[in-house]
Coordinates of C-alpha atoms in Angstrom, one line a residue:
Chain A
X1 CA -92.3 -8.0 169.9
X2 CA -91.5 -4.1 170.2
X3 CA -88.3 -5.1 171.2
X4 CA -87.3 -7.2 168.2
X5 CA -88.8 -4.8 165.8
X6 CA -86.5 -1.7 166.9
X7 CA -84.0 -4.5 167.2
X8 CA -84.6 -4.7 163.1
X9 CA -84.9 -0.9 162.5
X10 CA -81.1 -0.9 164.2
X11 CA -79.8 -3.6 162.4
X12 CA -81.4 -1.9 158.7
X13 CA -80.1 1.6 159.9
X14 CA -76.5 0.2 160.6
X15 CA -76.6 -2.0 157.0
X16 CA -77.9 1.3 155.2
X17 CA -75.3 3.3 156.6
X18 CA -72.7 1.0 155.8
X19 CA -73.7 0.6 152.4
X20 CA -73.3 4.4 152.0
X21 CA -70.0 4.3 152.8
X22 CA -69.1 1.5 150.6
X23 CA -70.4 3.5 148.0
X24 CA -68.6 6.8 148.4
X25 CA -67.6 7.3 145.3
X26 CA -67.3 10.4 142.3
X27 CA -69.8 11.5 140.7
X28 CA -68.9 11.0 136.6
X29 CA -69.5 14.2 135.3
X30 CA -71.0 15.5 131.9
X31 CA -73.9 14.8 129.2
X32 CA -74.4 11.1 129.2
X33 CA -75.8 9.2 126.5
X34 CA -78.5 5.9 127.3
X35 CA -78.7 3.6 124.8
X36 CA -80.1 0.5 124.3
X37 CA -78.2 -2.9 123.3
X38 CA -78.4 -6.4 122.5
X39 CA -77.5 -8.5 125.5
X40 CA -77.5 -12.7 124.3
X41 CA -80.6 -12.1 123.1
X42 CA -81.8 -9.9 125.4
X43 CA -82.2 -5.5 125.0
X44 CA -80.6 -4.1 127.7
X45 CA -80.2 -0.2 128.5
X46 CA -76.5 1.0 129.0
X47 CA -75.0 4.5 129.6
X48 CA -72.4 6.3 127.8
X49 CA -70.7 8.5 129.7
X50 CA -68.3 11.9 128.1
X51 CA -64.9 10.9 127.9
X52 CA -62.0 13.0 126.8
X53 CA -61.1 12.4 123.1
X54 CA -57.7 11.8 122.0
X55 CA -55.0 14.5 121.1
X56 CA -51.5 15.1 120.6
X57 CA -49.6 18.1 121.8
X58 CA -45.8 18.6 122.9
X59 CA -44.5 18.9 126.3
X60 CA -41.5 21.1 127.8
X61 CA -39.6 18.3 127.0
X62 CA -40.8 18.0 122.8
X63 CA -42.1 15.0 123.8
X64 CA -45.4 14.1 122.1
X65 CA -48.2 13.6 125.0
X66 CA -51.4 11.9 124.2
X67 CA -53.9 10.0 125.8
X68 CA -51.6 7.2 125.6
X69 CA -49.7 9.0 128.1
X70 CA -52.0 8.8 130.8
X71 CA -52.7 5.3 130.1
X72 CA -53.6 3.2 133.6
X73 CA -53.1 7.0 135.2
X74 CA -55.6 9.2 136.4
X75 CA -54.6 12.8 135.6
X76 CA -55.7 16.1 136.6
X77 CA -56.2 19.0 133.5
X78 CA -56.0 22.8 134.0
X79 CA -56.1 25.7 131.0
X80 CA -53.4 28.5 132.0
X81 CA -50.5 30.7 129.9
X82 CA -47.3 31.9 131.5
X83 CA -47.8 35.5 131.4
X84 CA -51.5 35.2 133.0
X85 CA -51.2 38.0 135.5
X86 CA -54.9 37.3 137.3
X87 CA -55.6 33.7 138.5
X88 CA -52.5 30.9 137.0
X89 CA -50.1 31.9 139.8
X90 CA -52.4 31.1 142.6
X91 CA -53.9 28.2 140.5
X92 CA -50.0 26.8 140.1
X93 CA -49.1 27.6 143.8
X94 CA -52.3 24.9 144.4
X95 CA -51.7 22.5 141.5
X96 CA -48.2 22.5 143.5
X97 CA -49.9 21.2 146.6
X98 CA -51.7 18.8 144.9
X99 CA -48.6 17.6 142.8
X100 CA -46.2 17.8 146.2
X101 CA -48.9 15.1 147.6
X102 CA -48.7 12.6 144.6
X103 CA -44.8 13.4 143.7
X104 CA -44.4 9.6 144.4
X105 CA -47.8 8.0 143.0
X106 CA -47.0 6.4 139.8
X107 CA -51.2 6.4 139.0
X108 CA -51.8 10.6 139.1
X109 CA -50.0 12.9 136.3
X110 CA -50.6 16.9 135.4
X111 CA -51.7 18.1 132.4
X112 CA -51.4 21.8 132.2
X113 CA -53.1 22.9 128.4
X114 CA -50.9 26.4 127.7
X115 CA -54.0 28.5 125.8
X116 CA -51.3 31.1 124.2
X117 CA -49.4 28.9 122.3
X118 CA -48.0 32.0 120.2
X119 CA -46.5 32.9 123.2
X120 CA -45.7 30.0 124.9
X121 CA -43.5 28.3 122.8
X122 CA -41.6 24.8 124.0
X123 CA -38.5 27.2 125.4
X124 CA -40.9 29.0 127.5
X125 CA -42.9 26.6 129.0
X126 CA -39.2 24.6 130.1
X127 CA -38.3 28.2 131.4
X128 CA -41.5 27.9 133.2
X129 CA -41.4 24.4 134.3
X130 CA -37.8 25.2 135.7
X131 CA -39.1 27.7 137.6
X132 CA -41.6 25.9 139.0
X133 CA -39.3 22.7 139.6
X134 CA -41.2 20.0 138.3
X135 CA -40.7 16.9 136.8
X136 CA -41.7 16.5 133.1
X137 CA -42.6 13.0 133.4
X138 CA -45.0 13.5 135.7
X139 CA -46.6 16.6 134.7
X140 CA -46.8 18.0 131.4
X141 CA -46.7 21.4 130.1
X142 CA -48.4 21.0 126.1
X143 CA -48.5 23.2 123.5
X144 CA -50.7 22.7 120.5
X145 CA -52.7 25.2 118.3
X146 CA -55.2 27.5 119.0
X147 CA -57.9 26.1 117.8
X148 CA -57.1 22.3 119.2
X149 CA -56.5 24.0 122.4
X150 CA -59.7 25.5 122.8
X151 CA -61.5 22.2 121.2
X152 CA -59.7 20.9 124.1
X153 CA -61.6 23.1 126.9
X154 CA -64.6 22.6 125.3
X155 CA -64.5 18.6 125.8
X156 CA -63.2 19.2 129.4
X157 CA -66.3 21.4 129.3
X158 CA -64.3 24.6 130.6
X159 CA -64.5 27.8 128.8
X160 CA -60.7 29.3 127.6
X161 CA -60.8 31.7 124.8
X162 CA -59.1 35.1 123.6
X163 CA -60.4 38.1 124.8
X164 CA -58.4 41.6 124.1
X165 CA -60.1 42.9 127.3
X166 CA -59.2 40.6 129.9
X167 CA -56.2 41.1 131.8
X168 CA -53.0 39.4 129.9
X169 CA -55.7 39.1 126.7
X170 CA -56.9 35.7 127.5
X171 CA -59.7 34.4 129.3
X172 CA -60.3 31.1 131.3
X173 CA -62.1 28.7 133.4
X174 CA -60.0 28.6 136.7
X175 CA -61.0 25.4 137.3
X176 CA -58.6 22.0 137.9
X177 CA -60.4 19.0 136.4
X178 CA -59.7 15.2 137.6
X179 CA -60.1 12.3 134.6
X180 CA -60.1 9.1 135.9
X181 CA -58.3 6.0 134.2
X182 CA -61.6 5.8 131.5
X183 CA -61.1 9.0 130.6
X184 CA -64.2 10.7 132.2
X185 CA -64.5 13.6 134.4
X186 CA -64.7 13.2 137.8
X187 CA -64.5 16.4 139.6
X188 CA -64.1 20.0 139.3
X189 CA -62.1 22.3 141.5
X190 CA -61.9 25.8 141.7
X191 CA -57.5 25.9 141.7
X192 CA -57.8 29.7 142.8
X193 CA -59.5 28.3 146.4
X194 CA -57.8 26.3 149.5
X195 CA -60.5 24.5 150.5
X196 CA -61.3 22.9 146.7
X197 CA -57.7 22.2 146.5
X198 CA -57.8 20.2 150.2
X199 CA -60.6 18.5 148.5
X200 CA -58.9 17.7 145.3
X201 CA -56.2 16.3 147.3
X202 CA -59.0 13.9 149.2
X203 CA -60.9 12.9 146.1
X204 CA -57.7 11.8 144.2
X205 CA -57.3 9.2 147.0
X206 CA -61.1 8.4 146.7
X207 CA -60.5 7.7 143.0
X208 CA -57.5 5.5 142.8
X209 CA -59.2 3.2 145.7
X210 CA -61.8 3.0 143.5
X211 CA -62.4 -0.6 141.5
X212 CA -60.0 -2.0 143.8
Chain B
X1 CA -72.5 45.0 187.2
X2 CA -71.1 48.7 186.7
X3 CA -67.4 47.6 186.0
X4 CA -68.9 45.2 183.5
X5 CA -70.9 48.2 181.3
X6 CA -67.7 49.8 181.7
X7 CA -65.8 46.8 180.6
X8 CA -68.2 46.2 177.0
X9 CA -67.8 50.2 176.8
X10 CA -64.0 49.7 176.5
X11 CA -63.8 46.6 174.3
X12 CA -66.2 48.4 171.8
X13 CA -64.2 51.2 171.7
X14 CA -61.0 49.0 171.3
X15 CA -62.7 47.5 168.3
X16 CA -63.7 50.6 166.3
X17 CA -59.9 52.0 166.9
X18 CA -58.3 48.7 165.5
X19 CA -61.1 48.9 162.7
X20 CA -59.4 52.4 161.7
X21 CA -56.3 51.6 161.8
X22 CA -54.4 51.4 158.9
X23 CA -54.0 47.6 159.0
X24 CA -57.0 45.7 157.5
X25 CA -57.2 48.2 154.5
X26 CA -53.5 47.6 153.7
X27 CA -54.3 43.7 154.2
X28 CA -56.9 43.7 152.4
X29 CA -55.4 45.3 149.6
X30 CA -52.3 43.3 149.5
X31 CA -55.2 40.0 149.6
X32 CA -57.3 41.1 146.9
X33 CA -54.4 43.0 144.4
X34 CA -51.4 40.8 145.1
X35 CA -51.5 38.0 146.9
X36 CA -52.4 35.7 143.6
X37 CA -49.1 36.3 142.6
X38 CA -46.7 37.1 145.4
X39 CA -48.5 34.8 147.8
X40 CA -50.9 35.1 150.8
X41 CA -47.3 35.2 152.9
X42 CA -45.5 36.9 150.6
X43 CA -43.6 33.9 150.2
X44 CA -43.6 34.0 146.0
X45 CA -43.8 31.6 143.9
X46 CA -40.8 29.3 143.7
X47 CA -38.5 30.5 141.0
X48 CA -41.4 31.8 139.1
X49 CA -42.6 35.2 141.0
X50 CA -40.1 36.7 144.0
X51 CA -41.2 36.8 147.4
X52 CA -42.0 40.0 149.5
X53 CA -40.5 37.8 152.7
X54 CA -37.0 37.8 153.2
X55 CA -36.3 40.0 150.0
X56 CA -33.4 42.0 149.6
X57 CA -34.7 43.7 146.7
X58 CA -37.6 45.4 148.8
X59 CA -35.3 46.3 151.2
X60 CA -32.9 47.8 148.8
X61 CA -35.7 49.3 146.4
X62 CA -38.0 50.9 149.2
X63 CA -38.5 53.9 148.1
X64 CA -39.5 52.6 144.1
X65 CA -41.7 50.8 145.7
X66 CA -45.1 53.3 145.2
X67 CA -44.1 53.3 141.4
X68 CA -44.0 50.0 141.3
X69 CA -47.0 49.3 142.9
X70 CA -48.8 51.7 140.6
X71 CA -46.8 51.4 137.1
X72 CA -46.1 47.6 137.2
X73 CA -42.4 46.0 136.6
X74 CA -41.1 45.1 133.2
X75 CA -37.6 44.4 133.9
X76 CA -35.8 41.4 134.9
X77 CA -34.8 41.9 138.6
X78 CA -32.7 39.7 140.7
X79 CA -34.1 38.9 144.3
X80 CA -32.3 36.9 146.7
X81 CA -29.6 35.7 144.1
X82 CA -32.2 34.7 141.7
X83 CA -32.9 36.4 138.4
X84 CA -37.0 36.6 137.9
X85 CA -37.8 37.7 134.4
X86 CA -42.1 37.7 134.4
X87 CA -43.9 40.7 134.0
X88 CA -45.7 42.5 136.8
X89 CA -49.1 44.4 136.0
X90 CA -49.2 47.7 137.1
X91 CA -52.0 48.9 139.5
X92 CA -53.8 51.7 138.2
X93 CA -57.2 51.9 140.1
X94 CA -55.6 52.1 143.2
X95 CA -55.6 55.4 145.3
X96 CA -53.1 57.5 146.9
X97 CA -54.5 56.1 150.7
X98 CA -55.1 52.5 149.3
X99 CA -51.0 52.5 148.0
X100 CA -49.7 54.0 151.6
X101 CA -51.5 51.5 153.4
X102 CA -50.5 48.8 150.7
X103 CA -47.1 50.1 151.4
X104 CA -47.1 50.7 155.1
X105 CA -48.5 47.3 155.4
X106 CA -45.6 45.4 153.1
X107 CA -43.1 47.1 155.3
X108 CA -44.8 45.9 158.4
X109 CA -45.0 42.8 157.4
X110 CA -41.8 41.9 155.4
X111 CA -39.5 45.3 155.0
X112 CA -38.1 47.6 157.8
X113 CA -40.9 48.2 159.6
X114 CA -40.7 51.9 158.7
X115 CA -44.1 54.1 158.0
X116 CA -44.8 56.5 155.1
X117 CA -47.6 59.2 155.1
X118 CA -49.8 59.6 152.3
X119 CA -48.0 63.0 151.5
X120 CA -45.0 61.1 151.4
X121 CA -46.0 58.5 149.4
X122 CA -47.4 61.1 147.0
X123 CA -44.0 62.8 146.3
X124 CA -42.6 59.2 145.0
X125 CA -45.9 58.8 142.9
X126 CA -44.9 61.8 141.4
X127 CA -41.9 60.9 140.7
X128 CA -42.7 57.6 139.0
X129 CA -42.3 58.3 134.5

């Protein structure tokens, strides 16, 4: 009888565990919504979850890039500006590690926001894009006005703004953030640190398996 | 048991004279005031910031180097072949010591091995416009 009964609690432990790992999955990220709908008939609650609204903004290339863009892609978003003299060159050496795993992977793009488009015109962000030899395809360098570029930060829920006494007269979240395919935020990654980069590089493999 | 006090006795000692050495300062310094930029290695940043490693530039420009450390780099300089065009900030809060060993410690690791004293150092500070 004993022997059956631990036999059981075995049996549960091993289903529980396995159930855990079925489930690894993201967290989706942001201020959710619950609201209430008509299901035949029935009210059922649902959750609406923060997506990332649409925009358009130019790449190196003068290409328009939109949402569009990314469509059946997951993409990872980052706010920087070329003559940043604090954290974008560490944060690019690691969006490099990231993008050197995922060269290949038709389903994950880069989407680096410039917030000094004064500055960073389309010739400089090619310059920059040279420099950093990477394909404009596959990851985008935009450029659109001030303002739109900061509304942009504030949907990915990352601070970027001016400052006149911060180093190179901007300031900014350091911070690489993963959408997935619905447009929601999935992760966020500190792009000055290793370690969060390693695990960027792990949790973009998590979220294309995912649905599958 | 003896030659085992005497043993701990040593290894303590070896520890506080490597913890005065120059190294660790000028490591950390490079870490914490360039290393964003040129790289943990000094390896750069592709196209986009020139390396320490390798350069011929340090090599050539040793002895700008304290000026540049301290007053930043405006110009477009070619390292290597390649012409790098980016602003570099200059580095005003750091001291005499904290440039030597920065200096001492880029030379160790990537330039011709060669040490500079902190008088030394001073007379190409003073130099700097």
């Amino acid at each position: 009888m004993v022997k059956g009964k631990i036999l059981l609690l075995i049996i549960g432990l091993c289903v529980m565990v396995a159930c855990k790992d079925a489930q690894k999955q993201l967290p989706i990220l942001g201020p959710k919504e619950l609201v209430e709908k008509d299901v035949n008939g029935k009210i059922a609650e649902d959750t609406i979850f923060h997506t990332i609204p649409d925009f358009r903004f130019r790449d190196q290339d003068s290409n328009w890039v939109s949402l569009a863009t990314f469509n059946d892609k997951i993409y990872i978003a980052d706010f920087f500006f070329t003559t940043c003299p604090t954290i974008c060159p560490v944060m690019k050496s690691n969006l490099l590690k990231v993008y050197d795993q995922y060269k290949d992977s038709n389903s994950v793009s880069f989407l680096s926001h410039t917030i000094d488009p004064l500055h960073d015109s389309i010739p400089v962000l090619k310059d920059y894009a040279n420099r950093l030899d990477i394909n404009s395809f596959k990851w985008h360098l935009v450029n659109g006005s001030k303002d739109s570029v900061y509304a942009m930060a504030k949907s990915y829920l990352v601070s970027a703004q001016e400052d006149k006494e911060a180093p190179g007269g901007f300031i900014h979240s350091g911070a690489l953030i993963l959408i997935d395919k619905k447009r929601r935020i999935r992760g966020y990654y500190d792009g000055t640190d290793d370690k969060a980069t390693a695990k960027l590089i792990e949790d973009i493999k998590l979220l294309l398996n995912e649905g599958r | 048991m003896k030659a085992g006090e005497h043993l701990i006795y040593l290894v303590l000692l070896m520890v506080f004279l490597v913890s005065c050495a120059d190294g660790p300062t000028g490591e950390k310094t490079y870490q914490k005031s360039c290393a964003n930029c040129h790289g943990k290695e000094g390896e750069g940043l592709k196209k986009l910031i020139p390396p320490l490693a390798g350069s011929d530039f340090l090599k050539d420009k040793k002895s700008e180097l304290p000026c540049i450390i301290r007053k930043g780099m405006y110009d477009t300089i070619l390292v290597n072949g390649h012409k790098y065009i980016g602003n570099m900030p200059g580095n005003n809060e750091l001291s005499v010591i904290e440039i030597t060993n920065l200096v001492n410690y880029i030379n160790r690791e990537w330039g011709d091995h060669s040490y500079q004293s902190e008088q030394e150092i001073q007379v190409e500070l003073d130099k700097c416009d």
